[in-house]
Structures are given as structure tokens and as C-alpha cells.
Amino acid sequence: MDETAERHKLKMQKIKAARDRILETKTEEKGLIVVHTGPGKGKSSSGFGMVMRAIAWGIPCAVVQFIKGGRESGEANFLRDRFADECRFFISGEGFTWETQDRDRDIAMARKGWETAKEQILDPEIGFVLLDEINIALRYDYLDIDEVVDFLLTQKPAMTHVVLTGRNAKPELIEAADLVTEMTLVKHPFRDGVKAQKGIEY
């Protein structure tokens, strides 16, 4: 082994030893509250990737999709057609608020979605729940942020994971969450006149 390779090996051994010491202190298991927010693309995509991961590990899932219901989506088709036994899928929206133009109806749909979400989170058969675009409903005050946070902190079963997506997550939700990721927008083809592409954005 040459000198460069030997130095690399010794460096990696030290890093591994340090990482192993850190991992020894991480012993707690819990159901996480996860928030995906920010102006960049990938919030829902990441959430649905986590659904696939949970299904692969035999964890029963549920999805409650807020706001987006006015348009057919690949994720809804895929999960309903191929994984209906592993993942329940609920749509509680009729499109973005500028499309519906009916605040009272939007609020009613969001409330219906939240009631469904609570049922799924409390169901002992479900271990992972994705609340897709709920942050939009919270942003427009279709749902009460204090009610949502209180439920997640006091009634969510200890080992149930809940992922909440959508831009502009409220500070109260960020504070309550265990894991928060903010997607940053660097470039988006929409700015260059490219419409949403099937298989990429829906």
C-alpha cells in the first residue's frame, strides 16, 4: 500500500471510530414529526419517496393530500393501483385556492382532510402518515395551527411517523417538528416558460 492510500486508510479509521462513538449515544426510538418546506421543488416528491421506503419495510401508510385534488397525479395512480393494501390514499382538495375561488369550500375541504388525517394517525394499524401540502392549508388559515400542533404533540401515537409538506411552514410547526428540511429554489423551468411535466411534477 502506498503512502497516500495508507494516510487515507488511517484517516477513515479515525472518522469511523468517532462516528461509532456518536452512534452509541443514539439509542432512542420514536415516531417523528417531519416537515418539508421552502420555495424549492421536491417537498412532496421527498414525502412520497418516504412512503415508498416505509412500504418497503412493511410499514402500513396513509396519505392525505390537501389542496392538490383538482389534478390527476402519478403518485395517486401508482399507490392506488399497485399498493392499495399497503397505503391508503385520500384526496381532500379541489385544486389551489386561486383555482377554486371559494374560500368557504376550501376551508370545508381542508377540515374534512384534517379529520381524515387524525383518524389515520390514531389508527394503530398505520405507522406512517403523509399530510401532503397541509402547510398550504395552514398558511391560508383553513386549519388552526395550534390545533394541529397540539394534536401532533399530545395525541400522535409514540411510534407513528407524520410528514407534513408544503411551502411556508408556520413557525409553530417548525418548532414542534423533530426534523425540518427547507427546499431551496435555484432554478425552475417554469420561469423559462416550461409547463409542469408529467412524471416530474405530477
C-alpha angles and dihedrals in degrees: 000000000000123000096259093051091047092052090049092050093050091048092051091048090055092048091049092050091051092047092048090054090051093047091052089065094052103084106132121106122198143149106265132224104218127188125196111189143142136095096281128095120260107063097112092031090058091046092053090046087057089050089056091048092050092049090051089057093048095253111147112234142198130197124201110187116201127196098355099080097109094078134056112248134199093227093055092048093046097048096041094046100040110018105031091130093050100040132033113212124203128178117203107173142062101215136296117326094253087059099048094040089193113107095183091053091046090052092049091051092048091050090050089050092050092051089051090047092053091050091052094045091051094046107107090212092063121077102172129039126184115201098194116203093352088136089068091055089048093046092057091043093244084135129033110250093208091054093049095047093045091052093049093048099041109025108028109107112254096247100037116109118216124190120194120193137188138088124279097035109193118250092242091059093046090052092050096047126096094209127025126181123185115205111216121212112228101155134352127185091221087075089060093051097266113141124223109291123225111244092021106057103012 
